[in-house]
Tab-separated table of C-alpha atoms in Angstrom:
chain	number	residue	atom	x	y	z
A	1259	MET	CA	-35.542	50.167	113.672
A	1260	ASP	CA	-32.025	49.555	114.956
A	1261	THR	CA	-32.987	45.992	115.914
A	1262	LEU	CA	-34.096	45.232	112.355
A	1263	LYS	CA	-31.015	46.801	110.812
A	1264	LYS	CA	-28.747	44.693	113.001
A	1265	ILE	CA	-30.341	41.560	111.574
A	1266	LEU	CA	-31.032	42.636	107.997
A	1267	GLY	CA	-28.412	45.285	107.273
A	1268	THR	CA	-29.117	48.683	105.794
A	1269	ALA	CA	-29.942	47.679	102.194
A	1270	PRO	CA	-33.649	47.845	101.230
A	1271	LYS	CA	-35.599	44.664	102.004
A	1272	THR	CA	-38.902	43.524	100.524
A	1273	LEU	CA	-41.502	41.624	102.510
A	1274	HIS	CA	-41.004	38.302	100.722
A	1275	GLU	CA	-39.143	37.848	97.454
A	1276	PRO	CA	-38.625	34.646	95.458
A	1277	ARG	CA	-35.222	32.950	95.236
A	1278	PHE	CA	-34.066	31.308	92.028
A	1279	GLN	CA	-30.814	29.499	92.747
A	1280	GLY	CA	-31.488	26.000	91.435
A	1281	ASN	CA	-32.700	24.471	88.187
A	1282	GLU	CA	-35.255	27.151	87.397
A	1283	HIS	CA	-33.573	28.466	84.257
A	1284	ARG	CA	-32.746	24.982	82.969
A	1285	TYR	CA	-36.231	23.572	83.453
A	1286	VAL	CA	-37.980	26.631	81.973
A	1287	ARG	CA	-35.677	26.583	78.927
A	1288	ASP	CA	-36.327	22.877	78.516
A	1289	CYS	CA	-40.059	23.509	78.680
A	1290	ILE	CA	-39.804	26.254	76.036
A	1291	ASP	CA	-37.690	24.035	73.797
A	1292	SER	CA	-40.277	21.277	74.069
A	1293	THR	CA	-42.974	23.743	72.827
A	1294	PHE	CA	-45.370	22.330	75.464
A	1295	VAL	CA	-45.813	25.560	77.387
A	1296	SER	CA	-49.557	25.513	78.048
A	1297	SER	CA	-51.836	23.093	79.924
A	1298	VAL	CA	-50.262	19.837	78.678
A	1299	GLY	CA	-46.714	18.725	79.346
A	1300	ALA	CA	-44.307	16.649	81.365
A	1301	TYR	CA	-43.577	19.312	83.978
A	1302	VAL	CA	-47.149	19.879	85.137
A	1303	ASP	CA	-47.633	16.135	85.571
A	1304	ARG	CA	-44.312	15.888	87.405
A	1305	PHE	CA	-45.121	18.848	89.653
A	1306	GLU	CA	-48.375	17.205	90.710
A	1307	ARG	CA	-46.654	13.912	91.538
A	1308	GLU	CA	-43.861	15.538	93.507
A	1309	LEU	CA	-46.223	17.857	95.352
A	1310	ALA	CA	-48.401	14.907	96.371
A	1311	ASP	CA	-45.324	13.004	97.545
A	1312	TYR	CA	-44.035	15.957	99.555
A	1313	THR	CA	-47.332	16.711	101.309
A	1314	GLY	CA	-48.360	13.102	101.818
A	1315	SER	CA	-51.545	13.695	99.870
A	1316	ARG	CA	-52.780	10.928	97.605
A	1317	ARG	CA	-53.298	13.423	94.783
A	1318	ALA	CA	-52.466	17.003	93.844
A	1319	VAL	CA	-54.119	18.875	90.982
A	1320	ALA	CA	-52.213	21.926	89.746
A	1321	VAL	CA	-54.210	25.039	88.820
A	1322	VAL	CA	-53.625	28.661	87.881
A	1323	ASN	CA	-53.745	30.161	91.378
A	1324	GLY	CA	-54.678	29.464	94.970
A	1325	THR	CA	-58.047	31.204	94.685
A	1326	ALA	CA	-59.071	28.896	91.847
A	1327	ALA	CA	-57.884	25.922	93.891
A	1328	LEU	CA	-60.033	26.990	96.824
A	1329	GLN	CA	-63.077	27.700	94.648
A	1330	VAL	CA	-63.011	24.284	92.995
A	1331	ALA	CA	-62.203	22.522	96.275
A	1332	MET	CA	-65.291	24.052	97.907
A	1333	GLN	CA	-67.450	23.218	94.906
A	1334	LEU	CA	-66.351	19.583	95.047
A	1335	ALA	CA	-67.003	19.567	98.801
A	1336	GLY	CA	-70.649	20.416	98.084
A	1337	VAL	CA	-70.839	24.199	98.454
A	1338	ARG	CA	-73.633	25.592	96.297
A	1339	SER	CA	-75.330	28.909	95.625
A	1340	GLY	CA	-77.343	29.984	98.658
A	1341	ASP	CA	-75.112	28.230	101.189
A	1342	GLU	CA	-73.021	29.788	103.926
A	1343	VAL	CA	-69.371	28.902	104.481
A	1344	ILE	CA	-67.547	29.602	107.726
A	1345	VAL	CA	-64.214	31.340	107.149
A	1346	PRO	CA	-61.939	33.432	109.365
A	1347	THR	CA	-62.386	37.167	109.223
A	1348	LEU	CA	-58.603	37.445	109.652
A	1349	THR	CA	-57.569	36.153	106.239
A	1350	PHE	CA	-56.580	37.336	102.775
A	1351	VAL	CA	-59.583	38.386	100.687
A	1352	ALA	CA	-59.209	35.397	98.343
A	1353	THR	CA	-60.734	33.113	100.979
A	1354	ALA	CA	-63.971	35.092	101.023
A	1355	ASN	CA	-63.901	35.744	97.271
A	1356	ALA	CA	-63.753	32.031	96.476
A	1357	VAL	CA	-66.915	31.524	98.540
A	1358	HIS	CA	-68.637	34.368	96.684
A	1359	TYR	CA	-67.685	32.988	93.255
A	1360	LEU	CA	-69.839	29.939	94.037
A	1361	GLY	CA	-72.840	32.089	94.889
A	1362	ALA	CA	-72.426	31.292	98.587
A	1363	THR	CA	-72.068	33.689	101.515
A	1364	PRO	CA	-69.009	33.842	103.781
A	1365	HIS	CA	-69.843	33.602	107.473
A	1366	PHE	CA	-66.965	35.107	109.458
A	1367	ALA	CA	-65.594	33.624	112.669
A	1368	ASP	CA	-62.996	34.681	115.225
A	1369	SER	CA	-59.337	33.784	115.642
A	1370	GLU	CA	-57.415	32.446	118.610
A	1371	MET	CA	-54.446	34.376	119.915
A	1372	GLY	CA	-51.924	31.522	119.875
A	1373	THR	CA	-52.266	30.258	116.301
A	1374	LEU	CA	-53.908	33.311	114.664
A	1375	GLY	CA	-56.254	30.790	113.002
A	1376	LEU	CA	-59.903	29.952	113.626
A	1377	ASP	CA	-60.729	29.351	117.273
A	1378	PRO	CA	-62.652	26.057	117.557
A	1379	VAL	CA	-63.892	26.816	121.092
A	1380	ALA	CA	-65.330	30.212	120.147
A	1381	LEU	CA	-66.715	28.762	116.917
A	1382	ARG	CA	-68.539	25.951	118.714
A	1383	GLU	CA	-70.031	28.444	121.156
A	1384	TRP	CA	-71.177	30.646	118.280
A	1385	LEU	CA	-72.716	27.770	116.314
A	1386	THR	CA	-74.578	26.647	119.424
A	1387	HIS	CA	-76.101	30.126	119.502
A	1388	CYS	CA	-76.708	30.866	115.812
A	1389	SER	CA	-77.453	27.505	114.194
A	1390	GLU	CA	-79.916	24.634	114.332
A	1391	GLN	CA	-79.781	21.069	113.143
A	1392	VAL	CA	-82.100	20.217	110.253
A	1393	ALA	CA	-82.474	17.327	107.857
A	1394	GLY	CA	-79.315	17.301	105.777
A	1395	GLY	CA	-77.119	19.367	108.075
A	1396	THR	CA	-76.912	22.710	109.850
A	1397	ARG	CA	-78.860	25.892	109.186
A	1398	ASN	CA	-78.278	29.457	110.289
A	1399	ARG	CA	-81.349	30.137	112.422
A	1400	TYR	CA	-81.231	33.878	111.604
A	1401	THR	CA	-80.723	33.785	107.821
A	1402	GLY	CA	-82.337	30.415	107.095
A	1403	ARG	CA	-79.404	29.441	104.865
A	1404	PRO	CA	-77.613	26.095	105.117
A	1405	ILE	CA	-74.141	26.287	106.661
A	1406	ARG	CA	-72.329	23.913	104.344
A	1407	ALA	CA	-68.608	24.053	104.971
A	1408	LEU	CA	-65.836	25.147	107.300
A	1409	VAL	CA	-62.693	26.647	105.756
A	1410	PRO	CA	-59.829	27.232	108.212
A	1411	MET	CA	-56.798	29.170	106.980
A	1412	HIS	CA	-53.267	28.615	108.326
A	1413	THR	CA	-52.297	32.222	108.976
A	1414	PHE	CA	-48.772	33.231	107.889
A	1415	GLY	CA	-47.993	29.493	107.659
A	1416	HIS	CA	-48.772	28.646	111.302
A	1417	PRO	CA	-51.038	25.578	111.578
A	1418	CYS	CA	-54.329	26.208	113.313
A	1419	ASP	CA	-56.000	23.818	115.754
A	1420	MET	CA	-57.062	21.151	113.280
A	1421	GLU	CA	-58.111	18.641	115.923
A	1422	GLY	CA	-60.561	21.092	117.440
A	1423	LEU	CA	-61.820	22.301	114.075
A	1424	MET	CA	-62.307	18.777	112.732
A	1425	ALA	CA	-64.424	18.014	115.790
A	1426	VAL	CA	-66.607	21.065	115.129
A	1427	ALA	CA	-66.966	20.108	111.451
A	1428	HIS	CA	-67.943	16.562	112.409
A	1429	ASP	CA	-70.461	17.576	115.067
A	1430	TYR	CA	-72.205	20.089	112.812
A	1431	GLY	CA	-72.013	18.098	109.576
A	1432	LEU	CA	-69.780	20.622	107.807
A	1433	ALA	CA	-67.455	19.787	104.942
A	1434	LEU	CA	-63.896	20.707	105.939
A	1435	VAL	CA	-61.810	22.407	103.243
A	1436	GLU	CA	-58.399	23.783	104.248
A	1437	ASP	CA	-57.065	27.057	102.929
A	1438	ALA	CA	-53.403	26.083	103.131
A	1439	ALA	CA	-52.337	28.761	100.643
A	1440	GLU	CA	-49.635	30.093	102.966
A	1441	SER	CA	-48.522	26.891	104.654
A	1442	LEU	CA	-46.586	24.666	102.232
A	1443	GLY	CA	-44.008	22.949	104.443
A	1444	SER	CA	-46.044	23.328	107.660
A	1445	ARG	CA	-47.193	20.317	109.674
A	1446	TYR	CA	-49.716	19.743	112.413
A	1447	GLN	CA	-48.842	16.800	114.679
A	1448	GLY	CA	-46.551	15.481	111.952
A	1449	ARG	CA	-49.096	15.722	109.139
A	1450	HIS	CA	-48.875	18.296	106.364
A	1451	THR	CA	-51.429	21.090	106.333
A	1452	GLY	CA	-54.009	20.863	103.592
A	1453	THR	CA	-54.433	17.106	104.042
A	1454	PHE	CA	-56.891	17.014	106.966
A	1455	GLY	CA	-60.101	18.055	105.228
A	1456	LYS	CA	-61.946	16.557	102.311
A	1457	LEU	CA	-59.819	18.853	100.141
A	1458	GLY	CA	-57.139	21.503	100.639
A	1459	ALA	CA	-55.780	24.408	98.591
A	1460	LEU	CA	-52.210	25.656	98.160
A	1461	SER	CA	-50.848	28.814	96.535
A	1462	PHE	CA	-47.609	29.370	94.606
A	1463	ASN	CA	-47.935	33.100	94.041
A	1464	GLY	CA	-44.714	35.065	93.656
A	1465	ASN	CA	-44.651	35.940	97.350
A	1466	LYS	CA	-45.136	32.389	98.673
A	1467	ILE	CA	-42.400	30.109	100.057
A	1468	ILE	CA	-42.046	28.566	96.581
A	1469	THR	CA	-43.487	30.069	93.432
A	1470	THR	CA	-44.642	29.058	89.986
A	1471	GLY	CA	-45.154	32.714	89.111
A	1472	GLY	CA	-48.881	32.279	89.520
A	1473	GLY	CA	-50.321	28.969	90.554
A	1474	GLY	CA	-52.046	26.812	93.094
A	1475	ALA	CA	-52.995	23.209	93.774
A	1476	ILE	CA	-55.873	21.165	95.122
A	1477	LEU	CA	-54.925	18.401	97.563
A	1478	THR	CA	-57.129	15.404	98.331
A	1479	GLN	CA	-56.904	11.818	99.531
A	1480	ASP	CA	-59.926	10.893	97.394
A	1481	GLU	CA	-59.047	9.624	93.917
A	1482	LYS	CA	-62.525	10.300	92.537
A	1483	LEU	CA	-62.496	13.875	93.822
A	1484	ALA	CA	-59.043	14.378	92.336
A	1485	ASP	CA	-60.160	13.073	88.953
A	1486	HIS	CA	-63.197	15.352	89.085
A	1487	ALA	CA	-61.002	18.310	90.086
A	1488	LYS	CA	-58.715	17.725	87.122
A	1489	HIS	CA	-61.712	17.335	84.809
A	1490	LEU	CA	-63.377	20.538	86.027
A	1491	THR	CA	-60.177	22.566	85.800
A	1492	THR	CA	-59.501	21.484	82.200
A	1493	THR	CA	-62.858	22.790	80.870
A	1494	ALA	CA	-64.623	19.473	81.624
A	1495	LYS	CA	-63.585	18.100	78.236
A	1496	GLN	CA	-64.099	14.404	77.622
A	1497	PRO	CA	-60.871	12.681	76.510
A	1498	HIS	CA	-60.864	12.160	72.748
A	1499	ARG	CA	-58.297	12.501	69.975
A	1500	TRP	CA	-60.291	15.162	68.125
A	1501	GLU	CA	-63.860	15.618	69.427
A	1502	TYR	CA	-64.777	18.576	71.674
A	1503	VAL	CA	-67.346	17.210	74.099
A	1504	HIS	CA	-67.736	18.967	77.462
A	1505	ASP	CA	-70.042	17.145	79.870
A	1506	GLU	CA	-70.450	19.852	82.536
A	1507	ILE	CA	-69.565	23.498	83.099
A	1508	GLY	CA	-65.841	23.545	83.721
A	1509	TYR	CA	-63.058	26.065	84.163
A	1510	ASN	CA	-59.932	26.886	82.205
A	1511	PHE	CA	-57.900	26.631	85.418
A	1512	ARG	CA	-55.153	24.132	84.522
A	1513	MET	CA	-51.631	25.254	85.499
A	1514	PRO	CA	-49.497	25.830	82.388
A	1515	ASN	CA	-46.549	23.504	81.890
A	1516	LEU	CA	-44.257	26.547	81.783
A	1517	ASN	CA	-45.242	27.574	85.306
A	1518	ALA	CA	-44.929	24.002	86.531
A	1519	ALA	CA	-41.356	23.823	85.221
A	1520	LEU	CA	-40.493	26.680	87.556
A	1521	GLY	CA	-42.376	24.936	90.336
A	1522	CYS	CA	-40.444	21.675	89.948
A	1523	ALA	CA	-37.175	23.543	90.414
A	1524	GLN	CA	-38.542	25.492	93.370
A	1525	LEU	CA	-39.816	22.348	95.070
A	1526	GLU	CA	-36.292	20.946	94.964
A	1527	LYS	CA	-35.139	23.955	97.023
A	1528	LEU	CA	-38.011	23.923	99.520
A	1529	PRO	CA	-36.161	22.055	102.308
A	1530	GLY	CA	-33.411	24.675	102.231
A	1531	PHE	CA	-35.934	27.526	102.219
A	1532	LEU	CA	-37.574	26.070	105.323
A	1533	VAL	CA	-34.236	25.913	107.140
A	1534	SER	CA	-33.425	29.501	106.189
A	1535	LYS	CA	-36.778	30.804	107.335
A	1536	ARG	CA	-36.456	28.998	110.650
A	1537	HIS	CA	-33.025	30.598	111.122
A	1538	LEU	CA	-34.600	33.989	110.442
A	1539	ALA	CA	-37.337	33.291	112.993
A	1540	VAL	CA	-34.723	32.429	115.616
A	1541	ALA	CA	-32.778	35.592	114.788
A	1542	TYR	CA	-35.870	37.776	115.132
A	1543	GLN	CA	-36.900	36.079	118.364
A	1544	GLY	CA	-33.476	36.664	119.854
A	1545	ALA	CA	-33.316	40.258	118.690
A	1546	PHE	CA	-36.705	41.169	120.168
A	1547	ALA	CA	-36.417	39.035	123.308
A	1548	ASN	CA	-35.690	42.036	125.506
A	1549	THR	CA	-37.838	44.555	123.687
A	1550	PRO	CA	-40.751	45.496	125.916
A	1551	ALA	CA	-44.335	45.309	124.691
A	1552	VAL	CA	-43.694	43.199	121.576
A	1553	HIS	CA	-43.424	39.492	120.812
A	1554	LEU	CA	-42.902	37.292	117.761
A	1555	VAL	CA	-45.470	34.708	116.724
A	1556	GLN	CA	-44.005	31.227	117.149
A	1557	GLU	CA	-45.167	27.876	115.851
A	1558	PRO	CA	-47.903	26.273	117.983
A	1559	VAL	CA	-47.045	23.339	120.233
A	1560	GLY	CA	-46.956	20.071	118.294
A	1561	CYS	CA	-46.574	21.889	114.986
A	1562	GLU	CA	-43.863	22.743	112.480
A	1563	SER	CA	-44.427	26.096	110.825
A	1564	ASN	CA	-42.895	27.213	107.569
A	1565	TYR	CA	-42.698	30.752	109.043
A	1566	TRP	CA	-43.859	32.124	105.706
A	1567	LEU	CA	-44.301	35.617	107.103
A	1568	GLN	CA	-42.650	36.623	110.358
A	1569	ALA	CA	-45.229	38.358	112.545
A	1570	LEU	CA	-44.520	40.829	115.312
A	1571	ILE	CA	-47.394	41.528	117.705
A	1572	LEU	CA	-47.525	44.715	119.715
A	1573	ASP	CA	-48.994	44.718	123.200
A	1574	GLU	CA	-52.286	46.538	123.597
A	1575	THR	CA	-50.431	49.257	125.508
A	1576	VAL	CA	-48.513	50.279	122.368
A	1577	ALA	CA	-50.999	49.284	119.646
A	1578	ASP	CA	-51.521	52.948	118.786
A	1579	GLN	CA	-47.879	53.092	117.598
A	1580	ARG	CA	-48.379	50.506	114.833
A	1581	ASP	CA	-48.780	52.960	111.963
A	1582	ALA	CA	-45.817	55.038	113.128
A	1583	ILE	CA	-43.663	51.895	113.095
A	1584	LEU	CA	-44.940	50.919	109.646
A	1585	ASN	CA	-44.173	54.391	108.341
A	1586	ALA	CA	-40.665	54.551	109.833
A	1587	THR	CA	-39.598	51.109	108.639
A	1588	ASN	CA	-40.930	51.583	105.117
A	1589	GLU	CA	-39.315	55.004	104.880
A	1590	ALA	CA	-36.041	53.288	105.803
A	1591	GLY	CA	-36.430	50.736	102.993
A	1592	LEU	CA	-37.527	47.877	105.241
A	1593	MET	CA	-40.857	46.673	103.891
A	1594	THR	CA	-43.259	45.927	106.721
A	1595	ARG	CA	-46.978	45.403	106.474
A	1596	PRO	CA	-50.004	45.197	108.753
A	1597	ALA	CA	-52.339	42.217	108.708
A	1598	TRP	CA	-55.152	42.293	106.157
A	1599	THR	CA	-58.212	44.399	106.784
A	1600	PRO	CA	-60.650	41.939	108.406
A	1601	MET	CA	-63.180	40.602	105.931
A	1602	HIS	CA	-66.186	41.855	107.885
A	1603	GLN	CA	-64.868	45.401	107.532
A	1604	LEU	CA	-64.546	45.271	103.731
A	1605	ALA	CA	-67.323	46.911	101.724
A	1606	PRO	CA	-68.291	43.779	99.728
A	1607	TYR	CA	-68.672	41.690	102.889
A	1608	ARG	CA	-70.038	44.047	105.546
A	1609	HIS	CA	-73.495	42.564	105.132
A	1610	CYS	CA	-72.336	38.994	105.792
A	1611	PRO	CA	-73.120	37.096	108.992
A	1612	HIS	CA	-70.388	36.951	111.590
A	1613	ALA	CA	-69.658	35.771	115.089
A	1614	PRO	CA	-68.342	38.081	117.810
A	1615	LEU	CA	-64.807	38.932	116.674
A	1616	PRO	CA	-62.895	40.381	119.649
A	1617	VAL	CA	-59.621	38.519	119.094
A	1618	ALA	CA	-59.412	39.222	115.365
A	1619	ASP	CA	-60.268	42.875	115.939
A	1620	SER	CA	-57.506	43.079	118.530
A	1621	LEU	CA	-54.911	41.243	116.443
A	1622	VAL	CA	-55.428	43.309	113.331
A	1623	ARG	CA	-54.561	46.492	115.234
A	1624	ARG	CA	-51.321	45.000	116.550
A	1625	ILE	CA	-49.735	42.762	113.884
A	1626	ILE	CA	-46.706	43.883	111.892
A	1627	ASN	CA	-45.234	41.535	109.293
A	1628	LEU	CA	-41.448	41.811	108.970
A	1629	PRO	CA	-39.179	41.101	105.975
A	1630	SER	CA	-39.376	37.325	105.642
A	1631	SER	CA	-37.530	36.199	102.515
A	1632	ALA	CA	-35.542	32.982	102.686
A	1633	GLY	CA	-31.829	33.655	102.975
A	1634	LEU	CA	-32.003	36.991	104.795
A	1635	VAL	CA	-29.748	35.562	107.505
């Protein structure tokens, strides 16, 4: 407790709050004055262009939230009802929910200790055991369902082992779709997260490193997929001056221009947010350097992390003190949180197939997320 107060002061601190210190008010007022506040307007087009430029993706398609982005990305990658999709058990529930919305079944896999993301070595071992190659791809030998896609998630903004995971996806014929909801500004071997798979998904929820209030985006290097993503997320309406012709079942998922106006201003501030969050990571690492039985998660070798949420990991010897620490810090006005309940332990997903999960089960008992807002130090 004293260590945190030395860094953060004694005033109450939330886990991650947005910062509006740029052109947010000006752009939102301009959007309101233009009257184009819904799914058509200059700001949503601009946000897509600037987001694509920043991430190095050929295209970005802005949508209402990260879950919608992930759902449509998986659909465009070929996920269909009756399929299985490999996702980490240590993730936010939206990853599994997006699979379920398509009528598919999440198939949970384990994490690695260093990145907190999917472990490609453990995953390959598990697939060797549980799957078989058939015409058209890979099938779960126990359920008989096709395993269609692999969806790694960059936990707390730390890039996972994309090289290893891409190799697994290639060898088993799985579509790779990245859940990069938490990792805007993070890079793996110099390349932005969300740009390695066929498609990627970002989130701009109010607690993310930049926010559009609610929002997300689909990233892809494939122009045809991007055009299809935009078509699907704008109710699949054929362009026409007055006719209403919809050529497939689409979604009303387009990001409103009003939200995108906020996003354009936030994107201008992103470089500064990244610097601030790195300073906070350094401060935490220094403060806890001599504290026994705890360590801070640091960016993996060869990666740049956005440090979206700072994560403290307790040693196994003190894991039973986690809840006491959470209670004491929250009582003192310092918002801390555990990791998410693993997906395989949630009631809707207990019946789903899963690999052995020893690392995820260990991590979830020991992780404490610390106040992580940009500008805390």
